[in-house]
Short mmCIF file of C-alpha atoms in Angstrom, two decimals:
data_model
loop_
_atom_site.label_atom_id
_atom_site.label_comp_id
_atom_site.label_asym_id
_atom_site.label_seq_id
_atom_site.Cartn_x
_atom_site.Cartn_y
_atom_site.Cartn_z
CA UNK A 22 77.83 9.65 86.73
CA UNK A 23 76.76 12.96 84.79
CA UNK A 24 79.85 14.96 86.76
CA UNK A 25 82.24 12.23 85.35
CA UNK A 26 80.92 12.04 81.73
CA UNK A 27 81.51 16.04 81.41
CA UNK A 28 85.63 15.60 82.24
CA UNK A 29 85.58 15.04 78.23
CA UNK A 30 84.04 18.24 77.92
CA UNK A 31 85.63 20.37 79.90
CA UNK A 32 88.97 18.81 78.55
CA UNK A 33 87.80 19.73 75.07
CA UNK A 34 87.53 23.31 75.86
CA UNK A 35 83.46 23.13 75.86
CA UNK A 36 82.45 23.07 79.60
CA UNK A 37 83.67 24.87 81.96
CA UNK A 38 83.06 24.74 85.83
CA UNK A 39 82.95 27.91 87.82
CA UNK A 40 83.83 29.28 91.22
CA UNK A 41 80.30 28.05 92.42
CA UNK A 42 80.91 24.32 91.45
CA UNK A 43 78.24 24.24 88.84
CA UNK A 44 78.97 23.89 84.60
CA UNK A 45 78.27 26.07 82.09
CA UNK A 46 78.96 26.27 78.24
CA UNK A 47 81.93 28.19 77.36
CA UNK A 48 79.75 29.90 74.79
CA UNK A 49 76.03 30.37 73.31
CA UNK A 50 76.89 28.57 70.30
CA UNK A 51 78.36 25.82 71.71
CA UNK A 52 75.06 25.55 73.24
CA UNK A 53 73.33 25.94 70.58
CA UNK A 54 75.10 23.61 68.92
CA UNK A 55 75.03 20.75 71.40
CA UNK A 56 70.92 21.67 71.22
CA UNK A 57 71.06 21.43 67.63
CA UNK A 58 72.44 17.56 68.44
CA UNK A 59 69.33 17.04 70.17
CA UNK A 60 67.18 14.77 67.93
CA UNK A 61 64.07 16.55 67.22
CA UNK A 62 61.56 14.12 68.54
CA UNK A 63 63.15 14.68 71.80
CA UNK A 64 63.30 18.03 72.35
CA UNK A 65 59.75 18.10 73.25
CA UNK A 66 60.44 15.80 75.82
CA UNK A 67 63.88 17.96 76.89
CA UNK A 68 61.74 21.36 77.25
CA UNK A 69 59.07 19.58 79.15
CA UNK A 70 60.86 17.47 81.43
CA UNK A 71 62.72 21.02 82.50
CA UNK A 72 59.40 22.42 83.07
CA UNK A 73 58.24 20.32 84.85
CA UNK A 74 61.23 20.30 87.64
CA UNK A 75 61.17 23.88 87.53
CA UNK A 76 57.85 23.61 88.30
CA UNK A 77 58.09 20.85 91.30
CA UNK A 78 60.84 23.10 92.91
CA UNK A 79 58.96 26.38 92.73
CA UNK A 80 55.43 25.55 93.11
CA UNK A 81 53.47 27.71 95.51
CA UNK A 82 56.38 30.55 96.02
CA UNK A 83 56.19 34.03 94.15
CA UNK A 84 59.00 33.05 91.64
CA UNK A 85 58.52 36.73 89.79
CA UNK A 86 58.76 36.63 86.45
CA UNK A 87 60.44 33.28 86.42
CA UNK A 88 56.61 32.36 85.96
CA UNK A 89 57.32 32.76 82.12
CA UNK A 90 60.21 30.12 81.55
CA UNK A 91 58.38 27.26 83.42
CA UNK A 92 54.84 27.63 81.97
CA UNK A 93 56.84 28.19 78.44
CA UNK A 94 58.77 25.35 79.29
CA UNK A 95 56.68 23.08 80.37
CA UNK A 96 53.81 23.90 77.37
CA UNK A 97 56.17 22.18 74.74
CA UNK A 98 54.68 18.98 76.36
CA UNK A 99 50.67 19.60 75.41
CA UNK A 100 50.62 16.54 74.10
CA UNK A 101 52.06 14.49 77.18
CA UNK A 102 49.99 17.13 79.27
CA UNK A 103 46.10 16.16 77.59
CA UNK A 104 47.20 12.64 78.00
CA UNK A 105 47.48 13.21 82.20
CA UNK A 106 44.40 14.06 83.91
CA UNK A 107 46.20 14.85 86.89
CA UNK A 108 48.20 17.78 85.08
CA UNK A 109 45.66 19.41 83.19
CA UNK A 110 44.64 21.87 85.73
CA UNK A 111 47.81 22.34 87.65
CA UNK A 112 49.06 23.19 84.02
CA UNK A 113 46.28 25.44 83.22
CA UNK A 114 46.36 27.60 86.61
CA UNK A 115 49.95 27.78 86.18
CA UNK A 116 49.62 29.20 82.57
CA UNK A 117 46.75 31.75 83.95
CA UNK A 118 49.25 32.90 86.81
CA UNK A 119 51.81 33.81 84.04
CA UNK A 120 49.07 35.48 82.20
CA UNK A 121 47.97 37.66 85.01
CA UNK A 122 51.50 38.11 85.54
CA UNK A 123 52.26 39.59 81.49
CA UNK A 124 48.77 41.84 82.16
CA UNK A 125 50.25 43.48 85.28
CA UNK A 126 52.99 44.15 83.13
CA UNK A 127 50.92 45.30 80.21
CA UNK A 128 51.82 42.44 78.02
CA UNK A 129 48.53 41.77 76.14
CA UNK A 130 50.28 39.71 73.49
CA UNK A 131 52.26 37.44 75.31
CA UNK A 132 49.08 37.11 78.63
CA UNK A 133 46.66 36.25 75.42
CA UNK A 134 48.80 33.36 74.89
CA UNK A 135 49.39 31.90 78.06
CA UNK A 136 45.66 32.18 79.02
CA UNK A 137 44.62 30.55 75.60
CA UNK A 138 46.90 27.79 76.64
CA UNK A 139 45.49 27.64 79.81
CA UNK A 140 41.94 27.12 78.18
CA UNK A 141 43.43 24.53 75.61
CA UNK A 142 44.26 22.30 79.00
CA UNK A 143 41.04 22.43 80.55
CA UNK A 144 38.65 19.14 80.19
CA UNK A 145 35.84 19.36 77.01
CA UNK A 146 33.42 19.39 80.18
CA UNK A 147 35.27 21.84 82.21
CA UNK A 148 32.36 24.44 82.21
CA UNK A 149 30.51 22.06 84.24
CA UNK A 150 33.32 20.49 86.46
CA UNK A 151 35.92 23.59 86.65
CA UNK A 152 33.08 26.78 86.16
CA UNK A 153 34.72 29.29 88.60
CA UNK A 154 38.16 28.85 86.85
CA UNK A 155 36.35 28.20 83.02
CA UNK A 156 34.70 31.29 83.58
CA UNK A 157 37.46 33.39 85.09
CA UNK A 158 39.97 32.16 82.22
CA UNK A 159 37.73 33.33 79.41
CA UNK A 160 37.02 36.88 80.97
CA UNK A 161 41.03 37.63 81.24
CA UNK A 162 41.66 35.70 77.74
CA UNK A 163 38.86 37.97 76.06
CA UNK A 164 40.53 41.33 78.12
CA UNK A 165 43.90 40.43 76.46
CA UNK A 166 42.63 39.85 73.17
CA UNK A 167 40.81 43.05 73.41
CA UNK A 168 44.09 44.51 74.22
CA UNK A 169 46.45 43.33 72.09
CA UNK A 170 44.09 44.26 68.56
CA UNK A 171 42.66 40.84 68.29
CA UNK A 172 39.25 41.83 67.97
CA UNK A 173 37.62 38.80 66.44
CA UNK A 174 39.08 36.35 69.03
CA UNK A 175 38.07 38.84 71.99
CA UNK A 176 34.10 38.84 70.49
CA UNK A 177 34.01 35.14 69.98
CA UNK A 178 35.18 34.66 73.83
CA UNK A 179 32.61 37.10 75.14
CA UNK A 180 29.83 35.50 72.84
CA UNK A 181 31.20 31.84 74.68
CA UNK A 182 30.83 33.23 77.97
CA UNK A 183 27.56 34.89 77.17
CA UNK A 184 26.38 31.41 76.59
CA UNK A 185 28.10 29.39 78.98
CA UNK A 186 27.69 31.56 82.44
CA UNK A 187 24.74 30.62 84.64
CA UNK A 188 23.26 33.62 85.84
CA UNK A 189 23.37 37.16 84.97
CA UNK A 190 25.99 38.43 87.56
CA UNK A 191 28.49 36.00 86.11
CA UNK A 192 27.84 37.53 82.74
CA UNK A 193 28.33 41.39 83.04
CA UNK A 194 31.62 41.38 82.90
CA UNK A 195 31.39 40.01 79.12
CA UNK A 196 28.33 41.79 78.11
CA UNK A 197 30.59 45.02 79.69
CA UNK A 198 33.59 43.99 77.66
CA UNK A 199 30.84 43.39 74.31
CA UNK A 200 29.93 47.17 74.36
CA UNK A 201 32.59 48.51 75.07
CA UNK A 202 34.53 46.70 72.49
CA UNK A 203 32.97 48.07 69.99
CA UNK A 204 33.19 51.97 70.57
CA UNK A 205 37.16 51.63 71.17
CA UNK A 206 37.12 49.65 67.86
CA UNK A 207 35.37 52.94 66.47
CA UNK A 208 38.29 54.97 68.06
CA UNK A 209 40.66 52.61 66.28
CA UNK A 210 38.98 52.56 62.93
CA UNK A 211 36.40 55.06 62.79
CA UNK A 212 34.55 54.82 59.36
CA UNK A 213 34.89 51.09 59.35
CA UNK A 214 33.27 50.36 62.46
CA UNK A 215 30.06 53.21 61.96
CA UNK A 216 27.19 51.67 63.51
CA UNK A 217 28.78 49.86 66.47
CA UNK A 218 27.93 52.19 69.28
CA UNK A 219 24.15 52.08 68.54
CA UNK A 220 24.32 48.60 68.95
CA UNK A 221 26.42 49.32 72.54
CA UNK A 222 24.24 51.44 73.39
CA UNK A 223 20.92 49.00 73.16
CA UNK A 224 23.06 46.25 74.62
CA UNK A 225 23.65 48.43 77.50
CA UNK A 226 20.07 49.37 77.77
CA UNK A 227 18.90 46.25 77.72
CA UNK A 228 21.22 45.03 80.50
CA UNK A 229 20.69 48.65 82.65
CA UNK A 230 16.50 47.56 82.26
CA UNK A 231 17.91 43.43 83.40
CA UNK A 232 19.52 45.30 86.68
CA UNK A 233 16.39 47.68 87.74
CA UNK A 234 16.81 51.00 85.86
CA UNK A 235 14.43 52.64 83.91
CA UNK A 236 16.62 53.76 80.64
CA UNK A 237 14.42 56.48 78.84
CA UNK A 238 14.51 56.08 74.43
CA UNK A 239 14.55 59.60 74.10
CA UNK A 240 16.35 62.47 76.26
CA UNK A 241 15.36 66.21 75.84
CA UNK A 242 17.86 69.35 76.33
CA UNK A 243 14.93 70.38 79.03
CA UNK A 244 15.70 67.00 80.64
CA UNK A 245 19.27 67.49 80.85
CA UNK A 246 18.99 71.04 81.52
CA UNK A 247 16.99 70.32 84.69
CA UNK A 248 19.58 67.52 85.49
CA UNK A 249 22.54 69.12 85.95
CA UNK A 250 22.10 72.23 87.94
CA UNK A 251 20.52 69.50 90.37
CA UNK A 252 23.65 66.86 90.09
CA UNK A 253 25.90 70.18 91.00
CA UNK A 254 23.62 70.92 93.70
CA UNK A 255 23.99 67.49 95.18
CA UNK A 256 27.77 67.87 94.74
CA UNK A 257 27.73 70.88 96.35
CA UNK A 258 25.59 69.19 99.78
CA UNK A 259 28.16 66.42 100.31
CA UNK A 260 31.52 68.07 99.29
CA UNK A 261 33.74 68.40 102.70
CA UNK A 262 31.84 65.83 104.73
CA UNK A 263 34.32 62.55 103.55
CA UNK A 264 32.16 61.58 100.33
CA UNK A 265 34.68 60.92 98.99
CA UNK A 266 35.78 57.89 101.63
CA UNK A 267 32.73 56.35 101.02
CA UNK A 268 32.52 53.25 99.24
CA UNK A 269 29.62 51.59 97.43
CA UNK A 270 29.04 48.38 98.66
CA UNK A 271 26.47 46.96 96.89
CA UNK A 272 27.52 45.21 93.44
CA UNK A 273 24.35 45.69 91.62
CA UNK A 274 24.47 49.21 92.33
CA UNK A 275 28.11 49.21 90.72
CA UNK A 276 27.21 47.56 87.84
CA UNK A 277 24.74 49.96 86.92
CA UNK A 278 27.35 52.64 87.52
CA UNK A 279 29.71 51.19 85.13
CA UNK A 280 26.97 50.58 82.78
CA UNK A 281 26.07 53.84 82.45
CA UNK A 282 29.42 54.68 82.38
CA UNK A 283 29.55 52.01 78.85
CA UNK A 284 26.54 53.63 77.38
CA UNK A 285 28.19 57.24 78.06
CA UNK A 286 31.08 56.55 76.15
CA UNK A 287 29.15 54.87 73.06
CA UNK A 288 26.17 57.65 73.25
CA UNK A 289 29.26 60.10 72.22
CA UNK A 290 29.76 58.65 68.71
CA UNK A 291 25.84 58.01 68.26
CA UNK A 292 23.38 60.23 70.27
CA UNK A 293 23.28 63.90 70.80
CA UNK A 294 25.58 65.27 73.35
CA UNK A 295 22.81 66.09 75.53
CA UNK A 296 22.01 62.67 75.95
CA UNK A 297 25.50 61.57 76.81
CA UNK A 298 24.77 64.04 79.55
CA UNK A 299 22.14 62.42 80.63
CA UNK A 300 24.02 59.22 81.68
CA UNK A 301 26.94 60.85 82.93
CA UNK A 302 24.66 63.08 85.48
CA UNK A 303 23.12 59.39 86.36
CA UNK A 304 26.50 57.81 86.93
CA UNK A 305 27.21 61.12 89.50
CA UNK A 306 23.68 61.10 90.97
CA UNK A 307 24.49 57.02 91.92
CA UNK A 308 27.45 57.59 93.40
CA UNK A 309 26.81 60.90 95.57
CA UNK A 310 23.89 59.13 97.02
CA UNK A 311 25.09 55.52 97.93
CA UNK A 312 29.15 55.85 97.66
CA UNK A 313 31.95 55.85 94.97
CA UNK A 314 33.34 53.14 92.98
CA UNK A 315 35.91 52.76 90.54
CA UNK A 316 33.60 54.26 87.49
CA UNK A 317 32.53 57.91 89.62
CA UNK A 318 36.03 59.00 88.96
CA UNK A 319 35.36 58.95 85.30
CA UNK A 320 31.72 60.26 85.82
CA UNK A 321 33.15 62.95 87.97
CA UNK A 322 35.83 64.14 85.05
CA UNK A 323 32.89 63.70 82.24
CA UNK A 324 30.65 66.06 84.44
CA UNK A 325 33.09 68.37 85.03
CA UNK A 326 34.28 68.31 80.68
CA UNK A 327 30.32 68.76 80.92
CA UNK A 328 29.93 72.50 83.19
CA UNK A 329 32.63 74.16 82.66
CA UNK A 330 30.65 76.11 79.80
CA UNK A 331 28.39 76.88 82.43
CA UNK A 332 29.81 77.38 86.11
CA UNK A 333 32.95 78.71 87.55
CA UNK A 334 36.45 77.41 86.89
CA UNK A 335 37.05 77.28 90.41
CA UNK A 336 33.99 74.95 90.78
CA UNK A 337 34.90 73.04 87.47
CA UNK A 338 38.17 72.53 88.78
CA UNK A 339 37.33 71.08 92.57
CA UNK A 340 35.08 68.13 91.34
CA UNK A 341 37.91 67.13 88.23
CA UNK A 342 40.66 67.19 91.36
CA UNK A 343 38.44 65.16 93.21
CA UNK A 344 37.73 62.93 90.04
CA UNK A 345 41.73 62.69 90.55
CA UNK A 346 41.93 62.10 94.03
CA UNK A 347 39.37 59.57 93.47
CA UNK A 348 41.24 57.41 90.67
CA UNK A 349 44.39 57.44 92.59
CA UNK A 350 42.62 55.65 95.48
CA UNK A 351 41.11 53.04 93.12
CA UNK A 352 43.98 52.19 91.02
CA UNK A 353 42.77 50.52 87.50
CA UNK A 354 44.91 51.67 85.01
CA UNK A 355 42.23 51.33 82.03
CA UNK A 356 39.53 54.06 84.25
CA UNK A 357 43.08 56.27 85.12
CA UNK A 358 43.78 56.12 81.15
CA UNK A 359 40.24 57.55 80.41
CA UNK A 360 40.22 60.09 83.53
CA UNK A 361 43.46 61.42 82.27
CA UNK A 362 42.31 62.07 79.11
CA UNK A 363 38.86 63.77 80.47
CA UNK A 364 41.04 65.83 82.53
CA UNK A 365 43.31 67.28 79.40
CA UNK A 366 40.51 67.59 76.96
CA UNK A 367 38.36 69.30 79.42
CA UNK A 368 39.09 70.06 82.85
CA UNK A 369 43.06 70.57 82.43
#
């Protein structure tokens, strides 16, 4: 068999088996070399005939990062893949676990490519027979273009799933992604993109007005200056009595929360300051009165950025330490990043 036909290369000095019974090349370019002996047309067929055992043996375990070889493996056969029904969406789930798997790790790049394979293996008609995972796919393929600089790709996804979803609740995430895209574009670029966050901030209007609230054109210092002596006040009412362990349950609520929190962050490039202060008091005002979720923490460091020109460090400095204690508990990374920053810039 195979054990008998290597005898001539372990003779020849090429193979050699170790304590553990198994064979190994003596050396990398012996391996490469005997590769290089591989006829092209069938190294397709090599890489994706490994992936695919690989993929029989492990499938259903937490194999780590051993995720990577077999989706990379078993991707050189796309074109034995979109001729198998039955492997098209084992293939593409597979290539979506590896690409939540490089995200965790904070591997844009390399998730963006795994997760647009993942989409190339779905059926033409998959937004109608596979919606859940069509949908779910584009959201994390537009997040790691986003991510890794690609822009253009990361628009044309959220403009797809714009389209595609069936009801509003499916799209937020994308029209979330659409404005904020732009105003971290403006960060990036800053003359190049002027005039993006006016357009974030109507597409966040609009969507604020689609969920209930009442989004005012125009915001007066006499507004604001009303506003926040009353957000402190509410602070004030509920800080000690475990505000901060309680959660906001409902989702529409939430989305307006991290809507605001959108239109907060574009109003800064666009809008007076006042009127960023405006939303930010919302955002606080939402959460103090039905319960925190993973945007307050941010709301909670803006505010705080926000009064310390007008109250007490001491104060200033118990609502940023509970913005802290707040992100901690939620744990997303991309809010932490921003609450960080809040805290140096203002609060630190």
């Amino acid at each position: 068999g195979v054990r008998n036909g290597l005898e001539g290369a372990i003779s020849e000095g090429f193979v050699e088996l170790n304590a553990e019974g198994s064979f190994k090349f003596v050396h990398d370019k012996v391996r490469e070399a005997a590769y290089n002996l591989t006829p092209d047309r069938d190294k397709k067929q090599l890489h994706y005939n490994l992936g695919k055992t690989l993929y029989s043996i492990c499938e259903g375990k937490d194999v780590g990062n051993t995720i990577f070889l077999i989706a990379s493996q078993i991707n050189h056969g796309k074109e034995f893949i979109e001729t198998d029904d039955t492997l098209r969406i084992p293939v593409a789930k597979l290539n979506m676990k590896a690409g939540k798997k490089a995200l965790d790790g904070c591997d844009h790049k390399m998730a963006y490519f795994y997760f647009l394979a993942a989409i190339s293996f779905l059926p033409d008609d998959s937004w109608e027979s596979y919606y859940d995972l069509s949908l779910r796919l584009n959201v994390l393929m537009a997040r790691a273009a986003n991510s890794s600089c690609q822009y253009d790709e990361a628009e044309l996804t959220l403009q797809r799933i714009c389209k595609r979803a069936r009801c509003l609740q499916d799209k937020l995430p994308a029209y979330f992604l659409l404005v904020k895209l732009p105003a971290y574009f403006l960060m990036v670029t800053m003359f190049l993109a002027q005039g993006h966050p006016n357009q974030a901030c109507a597409t966040c209007s609009s969507i604020l007005t689609q969920l209930g609230e009442t989004v005012p054109e125009t915001v007066t210092t006499e507004m604001v200056g009303d506003m926040i002596p009353e957000t402190l006040s509410m602070y004030s009412e509920v800080y000690g009595d475990n505000w901060l362990g309680k959660k906001m349950d409902d989702s529409t609520l939430c989305n307006i929360v991290k809507f605001y929190s959108a239109m907060a962050t574009a109003a800064y490039f666009c809008k007076p300051l006042h009127m960023g202060a405006y939303f930010v008091c919302k955002m606080v005002q939402l959460s103090l009165r039905n319960g925190v979720c993973q945007y307050t923490p941010l709301a909670l460091m803006q505010l705080s950025s926000i009064v310390i020109r007008i109250d007490n460090a001491a104060f200033v400095h118990r609502i940023a330490k509970s913005a802290l204690v707040l992100s901690e508990k939620f744990g997303s990374s991309d809010e932490m990043t921003e609450v960080l920053v809040n805290y140096y810039i203002g609060a630190g």
